[in-house]
mmCIF file of N, CA and C in Angstrom:
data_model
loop_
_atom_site.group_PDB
_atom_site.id
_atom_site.type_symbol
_atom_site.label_atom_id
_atom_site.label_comp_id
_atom_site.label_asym_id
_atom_site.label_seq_id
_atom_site.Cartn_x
_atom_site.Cartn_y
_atom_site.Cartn_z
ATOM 1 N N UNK A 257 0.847 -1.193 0.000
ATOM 2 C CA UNK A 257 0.000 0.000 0.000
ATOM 3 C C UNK A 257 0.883 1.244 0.000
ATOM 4 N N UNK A 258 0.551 1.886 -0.508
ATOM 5 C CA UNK A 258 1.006 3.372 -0.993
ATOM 6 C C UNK A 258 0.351 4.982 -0.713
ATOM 7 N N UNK A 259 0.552 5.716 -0.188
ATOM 8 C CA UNK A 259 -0.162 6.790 0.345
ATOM 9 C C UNK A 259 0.686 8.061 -0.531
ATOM 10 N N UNK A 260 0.178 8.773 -1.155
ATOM 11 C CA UNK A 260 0.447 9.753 -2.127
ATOM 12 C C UNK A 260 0.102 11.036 -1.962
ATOM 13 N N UNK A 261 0.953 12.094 -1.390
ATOM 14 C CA UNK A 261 0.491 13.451 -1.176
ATOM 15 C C UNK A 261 0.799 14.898 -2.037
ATOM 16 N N UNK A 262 0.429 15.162 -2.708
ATOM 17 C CA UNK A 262 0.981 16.201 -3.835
ATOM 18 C C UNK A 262 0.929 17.606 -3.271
ATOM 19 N N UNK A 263 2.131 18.502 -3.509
ATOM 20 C CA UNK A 263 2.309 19.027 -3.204
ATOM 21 C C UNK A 263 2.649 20.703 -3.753
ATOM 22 N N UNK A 264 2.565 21.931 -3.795
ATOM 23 C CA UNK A 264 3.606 22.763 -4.539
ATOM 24 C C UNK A 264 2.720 23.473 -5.768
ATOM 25 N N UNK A 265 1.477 23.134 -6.054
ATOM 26 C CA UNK A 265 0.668 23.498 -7.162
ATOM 27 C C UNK A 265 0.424 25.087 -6.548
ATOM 28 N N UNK A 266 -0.261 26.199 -7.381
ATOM 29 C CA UNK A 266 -0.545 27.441 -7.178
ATOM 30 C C UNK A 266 -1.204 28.214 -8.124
ATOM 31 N N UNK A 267 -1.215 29.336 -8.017
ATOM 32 C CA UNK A 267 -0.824 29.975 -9.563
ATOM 33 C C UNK A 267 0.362 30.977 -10.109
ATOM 34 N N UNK A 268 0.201 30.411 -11.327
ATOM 35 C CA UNK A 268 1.681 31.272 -11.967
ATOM 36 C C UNK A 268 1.177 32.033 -13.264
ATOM 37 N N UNK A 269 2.154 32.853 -13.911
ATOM 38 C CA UNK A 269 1.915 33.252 -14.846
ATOM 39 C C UNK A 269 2.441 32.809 -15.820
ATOM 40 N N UNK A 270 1.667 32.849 -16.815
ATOM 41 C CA UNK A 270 2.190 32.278 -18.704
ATOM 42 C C UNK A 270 3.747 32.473 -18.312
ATOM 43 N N UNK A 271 4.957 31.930 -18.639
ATOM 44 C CA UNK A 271 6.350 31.249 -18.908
ATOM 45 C C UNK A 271 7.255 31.326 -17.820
ATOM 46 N N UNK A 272 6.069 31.217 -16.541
ATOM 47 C CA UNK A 272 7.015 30.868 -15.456
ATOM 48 C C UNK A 272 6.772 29.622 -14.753
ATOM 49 N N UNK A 273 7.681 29.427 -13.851
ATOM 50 C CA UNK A 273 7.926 28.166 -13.335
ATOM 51 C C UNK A 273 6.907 27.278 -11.902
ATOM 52 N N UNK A 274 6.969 26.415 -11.795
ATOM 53 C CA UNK A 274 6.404 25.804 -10.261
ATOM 54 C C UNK A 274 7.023 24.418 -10.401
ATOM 55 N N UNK A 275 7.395 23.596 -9.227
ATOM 56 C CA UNK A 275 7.633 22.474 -8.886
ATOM 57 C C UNK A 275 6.399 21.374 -8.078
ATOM 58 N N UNK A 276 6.631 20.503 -8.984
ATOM 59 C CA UNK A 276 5.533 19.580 -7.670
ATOM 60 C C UNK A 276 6.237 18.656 -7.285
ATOM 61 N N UNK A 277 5.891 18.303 -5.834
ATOM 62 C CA UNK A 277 6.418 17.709 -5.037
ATOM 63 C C UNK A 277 5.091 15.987 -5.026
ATOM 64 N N UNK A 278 5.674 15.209 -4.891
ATOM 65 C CA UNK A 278 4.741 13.881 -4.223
ATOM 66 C C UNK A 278 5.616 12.902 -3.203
ATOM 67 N N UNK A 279 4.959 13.360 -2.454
ATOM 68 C CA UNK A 279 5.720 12.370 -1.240
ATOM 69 C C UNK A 279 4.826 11.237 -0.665
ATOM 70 N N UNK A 280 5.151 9.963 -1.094
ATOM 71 C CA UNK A 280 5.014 8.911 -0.480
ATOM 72 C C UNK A 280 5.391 8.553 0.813
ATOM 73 N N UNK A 281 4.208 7.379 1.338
ATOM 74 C CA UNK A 281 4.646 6.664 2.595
ATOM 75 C C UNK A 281 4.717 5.169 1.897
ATOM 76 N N UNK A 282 5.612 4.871 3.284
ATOM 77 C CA UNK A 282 5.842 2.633 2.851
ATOM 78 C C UNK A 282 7.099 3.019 2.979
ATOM 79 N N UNK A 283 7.974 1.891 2.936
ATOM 80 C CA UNK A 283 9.104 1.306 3.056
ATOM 81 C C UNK A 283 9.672 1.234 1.603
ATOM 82 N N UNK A 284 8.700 0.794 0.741
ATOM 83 C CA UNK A 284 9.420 0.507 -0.624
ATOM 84 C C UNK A 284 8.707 1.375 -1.844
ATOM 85 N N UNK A 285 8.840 2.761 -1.557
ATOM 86 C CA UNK A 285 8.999 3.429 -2.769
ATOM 87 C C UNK A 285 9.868 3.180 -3.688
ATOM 88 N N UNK A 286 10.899 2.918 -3.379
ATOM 89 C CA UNK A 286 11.987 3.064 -4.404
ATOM 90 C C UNK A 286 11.466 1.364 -5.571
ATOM 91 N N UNK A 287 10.408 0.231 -5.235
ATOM 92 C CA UNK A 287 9.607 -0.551 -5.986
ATOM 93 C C UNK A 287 8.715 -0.147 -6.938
ATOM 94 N N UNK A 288 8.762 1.289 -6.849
ATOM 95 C CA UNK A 288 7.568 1.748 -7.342
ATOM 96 C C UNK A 288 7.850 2.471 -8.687
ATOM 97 N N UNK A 289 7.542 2.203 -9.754
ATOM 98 C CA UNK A 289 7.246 3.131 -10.830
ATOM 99 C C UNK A 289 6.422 4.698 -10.715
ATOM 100 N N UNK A 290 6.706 5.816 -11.187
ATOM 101 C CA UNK A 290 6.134 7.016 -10.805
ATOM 102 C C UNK A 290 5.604 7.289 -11.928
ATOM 103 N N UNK A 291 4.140 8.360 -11.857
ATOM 104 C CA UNK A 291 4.035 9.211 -12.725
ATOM 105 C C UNK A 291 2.890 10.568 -12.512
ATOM 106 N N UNK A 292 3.365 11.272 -13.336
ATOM 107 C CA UNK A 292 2.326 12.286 -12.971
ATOM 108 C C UNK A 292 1.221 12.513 -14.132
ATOM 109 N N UNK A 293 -0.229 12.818 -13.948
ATOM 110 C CA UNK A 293 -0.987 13.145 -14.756
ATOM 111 C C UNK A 293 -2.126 14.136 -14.770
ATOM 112 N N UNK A 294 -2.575 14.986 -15.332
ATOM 113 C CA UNK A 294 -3.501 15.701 -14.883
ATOM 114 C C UNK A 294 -4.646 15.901 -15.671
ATOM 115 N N UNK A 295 -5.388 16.721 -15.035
ATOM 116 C CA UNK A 295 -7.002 16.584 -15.598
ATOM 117 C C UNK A 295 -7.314 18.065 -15.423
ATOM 118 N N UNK A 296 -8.056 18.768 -16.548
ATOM 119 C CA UNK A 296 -8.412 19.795 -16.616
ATOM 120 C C UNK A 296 -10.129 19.801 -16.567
ATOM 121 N N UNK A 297 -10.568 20.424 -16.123
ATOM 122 C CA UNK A 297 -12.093 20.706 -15.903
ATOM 123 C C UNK A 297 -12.608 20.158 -17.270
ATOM 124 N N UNK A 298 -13.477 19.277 -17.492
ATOM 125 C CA UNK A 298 -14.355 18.947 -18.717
ATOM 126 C C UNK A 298 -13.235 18.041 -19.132
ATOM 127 N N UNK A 299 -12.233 17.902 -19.013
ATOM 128 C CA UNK A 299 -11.125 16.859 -19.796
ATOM 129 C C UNK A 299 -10.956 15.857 -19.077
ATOM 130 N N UNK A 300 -10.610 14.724 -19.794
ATOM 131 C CA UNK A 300 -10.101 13.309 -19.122
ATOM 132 C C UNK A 300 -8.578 13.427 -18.447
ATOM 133 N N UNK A 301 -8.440 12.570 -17.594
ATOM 134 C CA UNK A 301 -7.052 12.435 -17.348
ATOM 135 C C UNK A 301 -5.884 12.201 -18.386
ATOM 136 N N UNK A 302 -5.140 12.905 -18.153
ATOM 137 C CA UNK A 302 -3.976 12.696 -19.082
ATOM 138 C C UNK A 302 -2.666 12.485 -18.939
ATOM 139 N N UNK A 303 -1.825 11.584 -19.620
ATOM 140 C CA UNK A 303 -0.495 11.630 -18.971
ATOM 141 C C UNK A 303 0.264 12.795 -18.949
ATOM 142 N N UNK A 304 1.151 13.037 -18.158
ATOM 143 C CA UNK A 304 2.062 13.988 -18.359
ATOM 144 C C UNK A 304 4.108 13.453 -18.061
ATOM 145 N N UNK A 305 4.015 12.971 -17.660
ATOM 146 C CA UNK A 305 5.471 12.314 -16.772
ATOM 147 C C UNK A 305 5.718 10.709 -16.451
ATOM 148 N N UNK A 306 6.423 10.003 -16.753
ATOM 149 C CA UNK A 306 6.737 9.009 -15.640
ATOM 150 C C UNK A 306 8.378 8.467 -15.667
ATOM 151 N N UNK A 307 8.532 7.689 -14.480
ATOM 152 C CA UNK A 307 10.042 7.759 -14.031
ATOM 153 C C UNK A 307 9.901 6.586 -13.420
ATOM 154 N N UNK A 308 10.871 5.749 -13.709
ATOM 155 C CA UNK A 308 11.413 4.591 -13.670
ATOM 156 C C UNK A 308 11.630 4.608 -12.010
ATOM 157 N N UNK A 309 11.848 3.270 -11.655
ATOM 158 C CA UNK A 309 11.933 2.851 -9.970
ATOM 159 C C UNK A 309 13.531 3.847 -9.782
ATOM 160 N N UNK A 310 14.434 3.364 -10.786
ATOM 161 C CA UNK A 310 15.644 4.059 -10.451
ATOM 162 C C UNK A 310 15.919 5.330 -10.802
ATOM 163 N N UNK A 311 15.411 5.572 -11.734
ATOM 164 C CA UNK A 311 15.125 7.287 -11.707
ATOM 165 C C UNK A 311 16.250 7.337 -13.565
ATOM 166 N N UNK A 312 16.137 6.376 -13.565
ATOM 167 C CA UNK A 312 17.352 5.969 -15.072
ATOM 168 C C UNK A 312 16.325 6.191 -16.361
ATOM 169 N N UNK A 313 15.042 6.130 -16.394
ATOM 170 C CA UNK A 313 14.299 5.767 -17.214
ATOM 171 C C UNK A 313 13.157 6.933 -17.101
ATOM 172 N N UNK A 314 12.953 7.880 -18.168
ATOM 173 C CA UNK A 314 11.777 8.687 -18.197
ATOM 174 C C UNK A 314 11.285 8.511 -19.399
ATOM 175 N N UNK A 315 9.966 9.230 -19.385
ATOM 176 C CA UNK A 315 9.073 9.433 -20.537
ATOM 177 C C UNK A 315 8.177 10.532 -20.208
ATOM 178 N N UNK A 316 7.705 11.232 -21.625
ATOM 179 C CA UNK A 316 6.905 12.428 -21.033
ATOM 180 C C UNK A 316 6.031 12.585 -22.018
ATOM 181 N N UNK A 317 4.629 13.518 -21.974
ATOM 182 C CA UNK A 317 3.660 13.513 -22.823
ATOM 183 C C UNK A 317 4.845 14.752 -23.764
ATOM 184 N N UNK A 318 4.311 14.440 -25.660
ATOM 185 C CA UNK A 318 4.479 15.578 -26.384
ATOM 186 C C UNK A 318 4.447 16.937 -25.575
ATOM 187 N N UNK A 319 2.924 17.128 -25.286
ATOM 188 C CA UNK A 319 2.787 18.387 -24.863
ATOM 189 C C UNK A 319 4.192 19.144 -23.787
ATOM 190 N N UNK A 320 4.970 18.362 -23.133
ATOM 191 C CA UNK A 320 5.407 18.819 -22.431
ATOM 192 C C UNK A 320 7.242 18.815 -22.411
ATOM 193 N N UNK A 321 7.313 17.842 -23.292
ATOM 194 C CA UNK A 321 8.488 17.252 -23.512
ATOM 195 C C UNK A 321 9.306 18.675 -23.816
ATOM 196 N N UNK A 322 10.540 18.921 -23.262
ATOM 197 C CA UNK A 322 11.211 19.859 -23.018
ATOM 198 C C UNK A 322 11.034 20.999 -22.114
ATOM 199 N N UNK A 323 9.770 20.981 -21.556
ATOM 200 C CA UNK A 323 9.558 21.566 -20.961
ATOM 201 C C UNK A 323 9.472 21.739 -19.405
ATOM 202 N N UNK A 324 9.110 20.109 -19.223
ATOM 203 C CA UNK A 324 8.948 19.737 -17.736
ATOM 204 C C UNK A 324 9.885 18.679 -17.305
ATOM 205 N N UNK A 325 10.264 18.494 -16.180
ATOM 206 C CA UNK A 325 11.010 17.406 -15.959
ATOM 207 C C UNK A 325 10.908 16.442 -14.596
ATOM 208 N N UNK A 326 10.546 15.173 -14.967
ATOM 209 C CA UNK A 326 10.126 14.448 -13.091
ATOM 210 C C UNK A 326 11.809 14.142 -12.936
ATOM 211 N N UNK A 327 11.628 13.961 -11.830
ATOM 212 C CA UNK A 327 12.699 13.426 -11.169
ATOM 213 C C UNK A 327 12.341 12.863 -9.563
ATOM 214 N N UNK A 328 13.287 11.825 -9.443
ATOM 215 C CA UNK A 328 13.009 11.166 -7.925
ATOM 216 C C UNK A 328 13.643 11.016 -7.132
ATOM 217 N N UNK A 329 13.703 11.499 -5.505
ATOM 218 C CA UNK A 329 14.812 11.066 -4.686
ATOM 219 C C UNK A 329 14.087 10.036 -3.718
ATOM 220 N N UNK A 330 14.712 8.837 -3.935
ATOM 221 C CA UNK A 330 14.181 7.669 -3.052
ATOM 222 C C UNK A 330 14.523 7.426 -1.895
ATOM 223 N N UNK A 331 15.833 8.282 -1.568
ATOM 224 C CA UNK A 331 16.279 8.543 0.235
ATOM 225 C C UNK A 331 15.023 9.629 0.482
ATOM 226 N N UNK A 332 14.228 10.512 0.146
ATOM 227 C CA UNK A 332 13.267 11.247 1.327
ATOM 228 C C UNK A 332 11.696 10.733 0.266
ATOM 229 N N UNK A 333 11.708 9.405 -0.722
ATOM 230 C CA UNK A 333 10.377 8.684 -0.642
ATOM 231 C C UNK A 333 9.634 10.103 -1.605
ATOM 232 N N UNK A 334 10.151 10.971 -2.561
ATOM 233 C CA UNK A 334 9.962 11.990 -3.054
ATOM 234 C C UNK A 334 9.983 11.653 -4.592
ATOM 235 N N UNK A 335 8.822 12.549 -5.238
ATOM 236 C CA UNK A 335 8.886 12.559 -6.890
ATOM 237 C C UNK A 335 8.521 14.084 -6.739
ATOM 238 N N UNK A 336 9.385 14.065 -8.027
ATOM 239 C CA UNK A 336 9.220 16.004 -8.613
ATOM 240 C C UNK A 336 8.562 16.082 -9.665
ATOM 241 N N UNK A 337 7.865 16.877 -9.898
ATOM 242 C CA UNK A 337 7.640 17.470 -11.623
ATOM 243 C C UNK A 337 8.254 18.763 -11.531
ATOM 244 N N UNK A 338 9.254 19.207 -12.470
ATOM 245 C CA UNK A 338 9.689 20.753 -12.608
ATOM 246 C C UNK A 338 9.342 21.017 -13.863
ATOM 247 N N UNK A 339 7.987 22.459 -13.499
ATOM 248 C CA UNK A 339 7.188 22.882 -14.663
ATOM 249 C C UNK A 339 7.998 23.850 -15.306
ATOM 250 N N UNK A 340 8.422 23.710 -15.726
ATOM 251 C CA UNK A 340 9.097 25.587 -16.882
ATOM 252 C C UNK A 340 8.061 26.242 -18.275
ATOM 253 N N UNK A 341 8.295 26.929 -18.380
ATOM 254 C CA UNK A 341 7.726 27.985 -19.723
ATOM 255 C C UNK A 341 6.099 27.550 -19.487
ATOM 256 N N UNK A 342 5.711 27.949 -18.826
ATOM 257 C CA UNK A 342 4.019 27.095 -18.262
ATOM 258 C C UNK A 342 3.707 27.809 -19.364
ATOM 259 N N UNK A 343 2.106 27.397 -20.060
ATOM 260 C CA UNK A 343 1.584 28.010 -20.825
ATOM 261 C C UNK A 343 -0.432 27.591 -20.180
ATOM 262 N N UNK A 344 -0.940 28.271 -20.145
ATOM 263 C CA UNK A 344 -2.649 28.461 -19.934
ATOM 264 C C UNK A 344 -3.066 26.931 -19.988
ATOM 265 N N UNK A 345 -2.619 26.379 -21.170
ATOM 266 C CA UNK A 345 -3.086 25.380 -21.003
ATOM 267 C C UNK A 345 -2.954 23.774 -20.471
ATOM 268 N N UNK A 346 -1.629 24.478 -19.947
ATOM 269 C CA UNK A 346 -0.783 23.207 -18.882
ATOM 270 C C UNK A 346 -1.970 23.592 -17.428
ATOM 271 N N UNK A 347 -2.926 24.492 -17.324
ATOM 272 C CA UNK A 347 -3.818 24.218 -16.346
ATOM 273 C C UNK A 347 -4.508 23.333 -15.855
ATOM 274 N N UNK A 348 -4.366 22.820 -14.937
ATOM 275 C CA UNK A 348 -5.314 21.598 -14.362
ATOM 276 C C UNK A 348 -4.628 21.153 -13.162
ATOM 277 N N UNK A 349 -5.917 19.925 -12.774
ATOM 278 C CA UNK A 349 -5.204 19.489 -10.962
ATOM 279 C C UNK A 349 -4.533 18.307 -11.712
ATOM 280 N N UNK A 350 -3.030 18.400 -11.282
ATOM 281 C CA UNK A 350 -2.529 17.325 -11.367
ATOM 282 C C UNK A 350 -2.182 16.360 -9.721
ATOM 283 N N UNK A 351 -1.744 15.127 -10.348
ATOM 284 C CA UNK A 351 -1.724 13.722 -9.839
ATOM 285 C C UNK A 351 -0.751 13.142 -10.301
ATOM 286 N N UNK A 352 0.020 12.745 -8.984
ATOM 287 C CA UNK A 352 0.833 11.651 -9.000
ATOM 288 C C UNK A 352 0.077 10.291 -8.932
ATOM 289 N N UNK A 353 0.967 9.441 -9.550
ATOM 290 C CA UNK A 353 0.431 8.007 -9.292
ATOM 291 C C UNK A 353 1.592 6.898 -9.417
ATOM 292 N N UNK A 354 1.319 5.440 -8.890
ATOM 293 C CA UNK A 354 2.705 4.819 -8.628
ATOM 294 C C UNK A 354 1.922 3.211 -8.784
ATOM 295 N N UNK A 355 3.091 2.578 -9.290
ATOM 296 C CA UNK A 355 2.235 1.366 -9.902
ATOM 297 C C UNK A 355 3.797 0.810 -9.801
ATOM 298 N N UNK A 356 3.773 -0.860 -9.488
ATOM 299 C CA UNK A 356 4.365 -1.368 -9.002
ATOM 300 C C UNK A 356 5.561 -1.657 -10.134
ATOM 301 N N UNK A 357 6.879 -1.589 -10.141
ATOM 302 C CA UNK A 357 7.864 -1.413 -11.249
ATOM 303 C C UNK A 357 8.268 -1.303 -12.452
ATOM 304 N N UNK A 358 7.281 -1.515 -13.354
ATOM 305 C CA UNK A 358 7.843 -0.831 -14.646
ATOM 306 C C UNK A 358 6.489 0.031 -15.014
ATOM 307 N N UNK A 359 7.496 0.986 -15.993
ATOM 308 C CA UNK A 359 7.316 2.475 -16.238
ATOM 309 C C UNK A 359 5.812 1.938 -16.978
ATOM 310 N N UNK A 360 5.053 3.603 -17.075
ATOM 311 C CA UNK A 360 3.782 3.167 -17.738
ATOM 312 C C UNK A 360 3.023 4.511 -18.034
ATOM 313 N N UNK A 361 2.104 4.734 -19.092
ATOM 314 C CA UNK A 361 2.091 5.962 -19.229
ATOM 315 C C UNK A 361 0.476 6.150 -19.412
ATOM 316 N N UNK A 362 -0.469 5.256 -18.758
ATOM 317 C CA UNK A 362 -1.950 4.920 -19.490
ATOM 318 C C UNK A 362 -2.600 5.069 -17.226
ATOM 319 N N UNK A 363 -3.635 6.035 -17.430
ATOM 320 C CA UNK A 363 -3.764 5.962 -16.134
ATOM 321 C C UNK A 363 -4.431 4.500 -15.695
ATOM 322 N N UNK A 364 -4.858 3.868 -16.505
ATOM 323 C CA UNK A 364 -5.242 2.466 -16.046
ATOM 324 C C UNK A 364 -4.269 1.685 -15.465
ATOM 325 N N UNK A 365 -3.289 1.851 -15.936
ATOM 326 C CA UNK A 365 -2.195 1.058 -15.380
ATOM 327 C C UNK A 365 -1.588 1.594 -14.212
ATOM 328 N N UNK A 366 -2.071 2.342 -13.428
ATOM 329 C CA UNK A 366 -1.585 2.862 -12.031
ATOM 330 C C UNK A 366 -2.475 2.213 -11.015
ATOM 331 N N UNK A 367 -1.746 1.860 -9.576
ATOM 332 C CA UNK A 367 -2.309 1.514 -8.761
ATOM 333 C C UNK A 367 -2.986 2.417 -7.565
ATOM 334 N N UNK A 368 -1.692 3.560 -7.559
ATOM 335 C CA UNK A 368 -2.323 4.195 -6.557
ATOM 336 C C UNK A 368 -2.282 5.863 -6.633
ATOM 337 N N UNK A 369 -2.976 6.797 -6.283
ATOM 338 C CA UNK A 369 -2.908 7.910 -6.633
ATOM 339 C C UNK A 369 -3.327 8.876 -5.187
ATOM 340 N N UNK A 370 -2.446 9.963 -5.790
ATOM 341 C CA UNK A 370 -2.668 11.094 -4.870
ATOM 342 C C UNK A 370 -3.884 12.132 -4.747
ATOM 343 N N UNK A 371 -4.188 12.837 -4.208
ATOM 344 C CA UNK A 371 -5.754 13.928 -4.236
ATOM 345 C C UNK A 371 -5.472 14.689 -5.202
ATOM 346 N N UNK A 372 -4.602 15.043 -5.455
ATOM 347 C CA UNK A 372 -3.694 15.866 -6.450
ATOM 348 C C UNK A 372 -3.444 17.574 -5.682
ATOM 349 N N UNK A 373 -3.088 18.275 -7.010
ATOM 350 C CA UNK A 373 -2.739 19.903 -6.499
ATOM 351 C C UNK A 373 -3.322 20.938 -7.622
ATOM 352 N N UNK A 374 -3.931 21.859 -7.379
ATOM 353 C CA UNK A 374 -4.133 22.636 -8.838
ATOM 354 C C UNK A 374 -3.012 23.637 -9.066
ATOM 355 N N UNK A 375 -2.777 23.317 -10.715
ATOM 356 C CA UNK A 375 -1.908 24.351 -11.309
ATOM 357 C C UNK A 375 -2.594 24.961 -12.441
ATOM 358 N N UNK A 376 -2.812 26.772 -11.456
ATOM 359 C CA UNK A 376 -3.223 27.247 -12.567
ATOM 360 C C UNK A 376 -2.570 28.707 -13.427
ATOM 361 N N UNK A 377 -2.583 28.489 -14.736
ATOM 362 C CA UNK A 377 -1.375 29.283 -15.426
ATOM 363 C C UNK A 377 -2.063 30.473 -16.175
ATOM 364 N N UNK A 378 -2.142 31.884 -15.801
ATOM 365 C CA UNK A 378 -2.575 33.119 -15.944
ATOM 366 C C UNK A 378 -1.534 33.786 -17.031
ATOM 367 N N UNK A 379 -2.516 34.519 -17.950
ATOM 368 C CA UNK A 379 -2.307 35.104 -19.273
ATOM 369 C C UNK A 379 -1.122 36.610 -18.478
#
């Protein structure tokens, strides 16, 4: 079992930055495959991020690719998303989620998820 708390969401303006934080509980995060995804009002969930148990292995949606970056430290049980050049429509509550070791980018394939955080990005 896995407990998922997201963290760091706000608002920003069009091409600036925010970090999200997800901090897990358990013993064996570092078993865990990561990812982040979010959902905008009227929209389905969508991928955005995910990161390998060792932190060796990423993947990211188009939309974001160069722009954002997860990363994981498994000594403090921690996943990042670092948002850069935000744009209006990177708005929505995002969600971490963690599914048991290999990488995955389809929210079906996650086991467990966080309440999420809203990020919202002003003109």
């Amino acid at each position: 079992q896995v407990q998922l708390v997201e963290s760091g969401g706000g608002l920003v303006q069009a091409g600036g930055s925010l970090r999200l934080s997800c901090a897990a509980s358990g013993r064996t995060f570092s078993s865990y495959a990561m990812g982040w995804f979010r959902q905008a009002p009227g929209k389905e969930r969508e991928f955005v991020a995910a990161i390998s148990v060792s932190g060796g292995r990423t993947s990211y949606a188009d939309s974001v690719k160069g722009r954002f970056t997860i990363s994981r430290d498994n000594a403090k049980n921690t996943v990042y998303l670092q948002m850069n050049s935000l744009r209006q429509e990177d708005t929505a509550s995002y969600y971490c989620a963690a599914r048991r070791i290999t990488i995955a980018t389809m929210v079906s394939q996650y086991d467990y998820w966080g309440q999420g955080t809203q990020v919202t990005v002003s003109s």
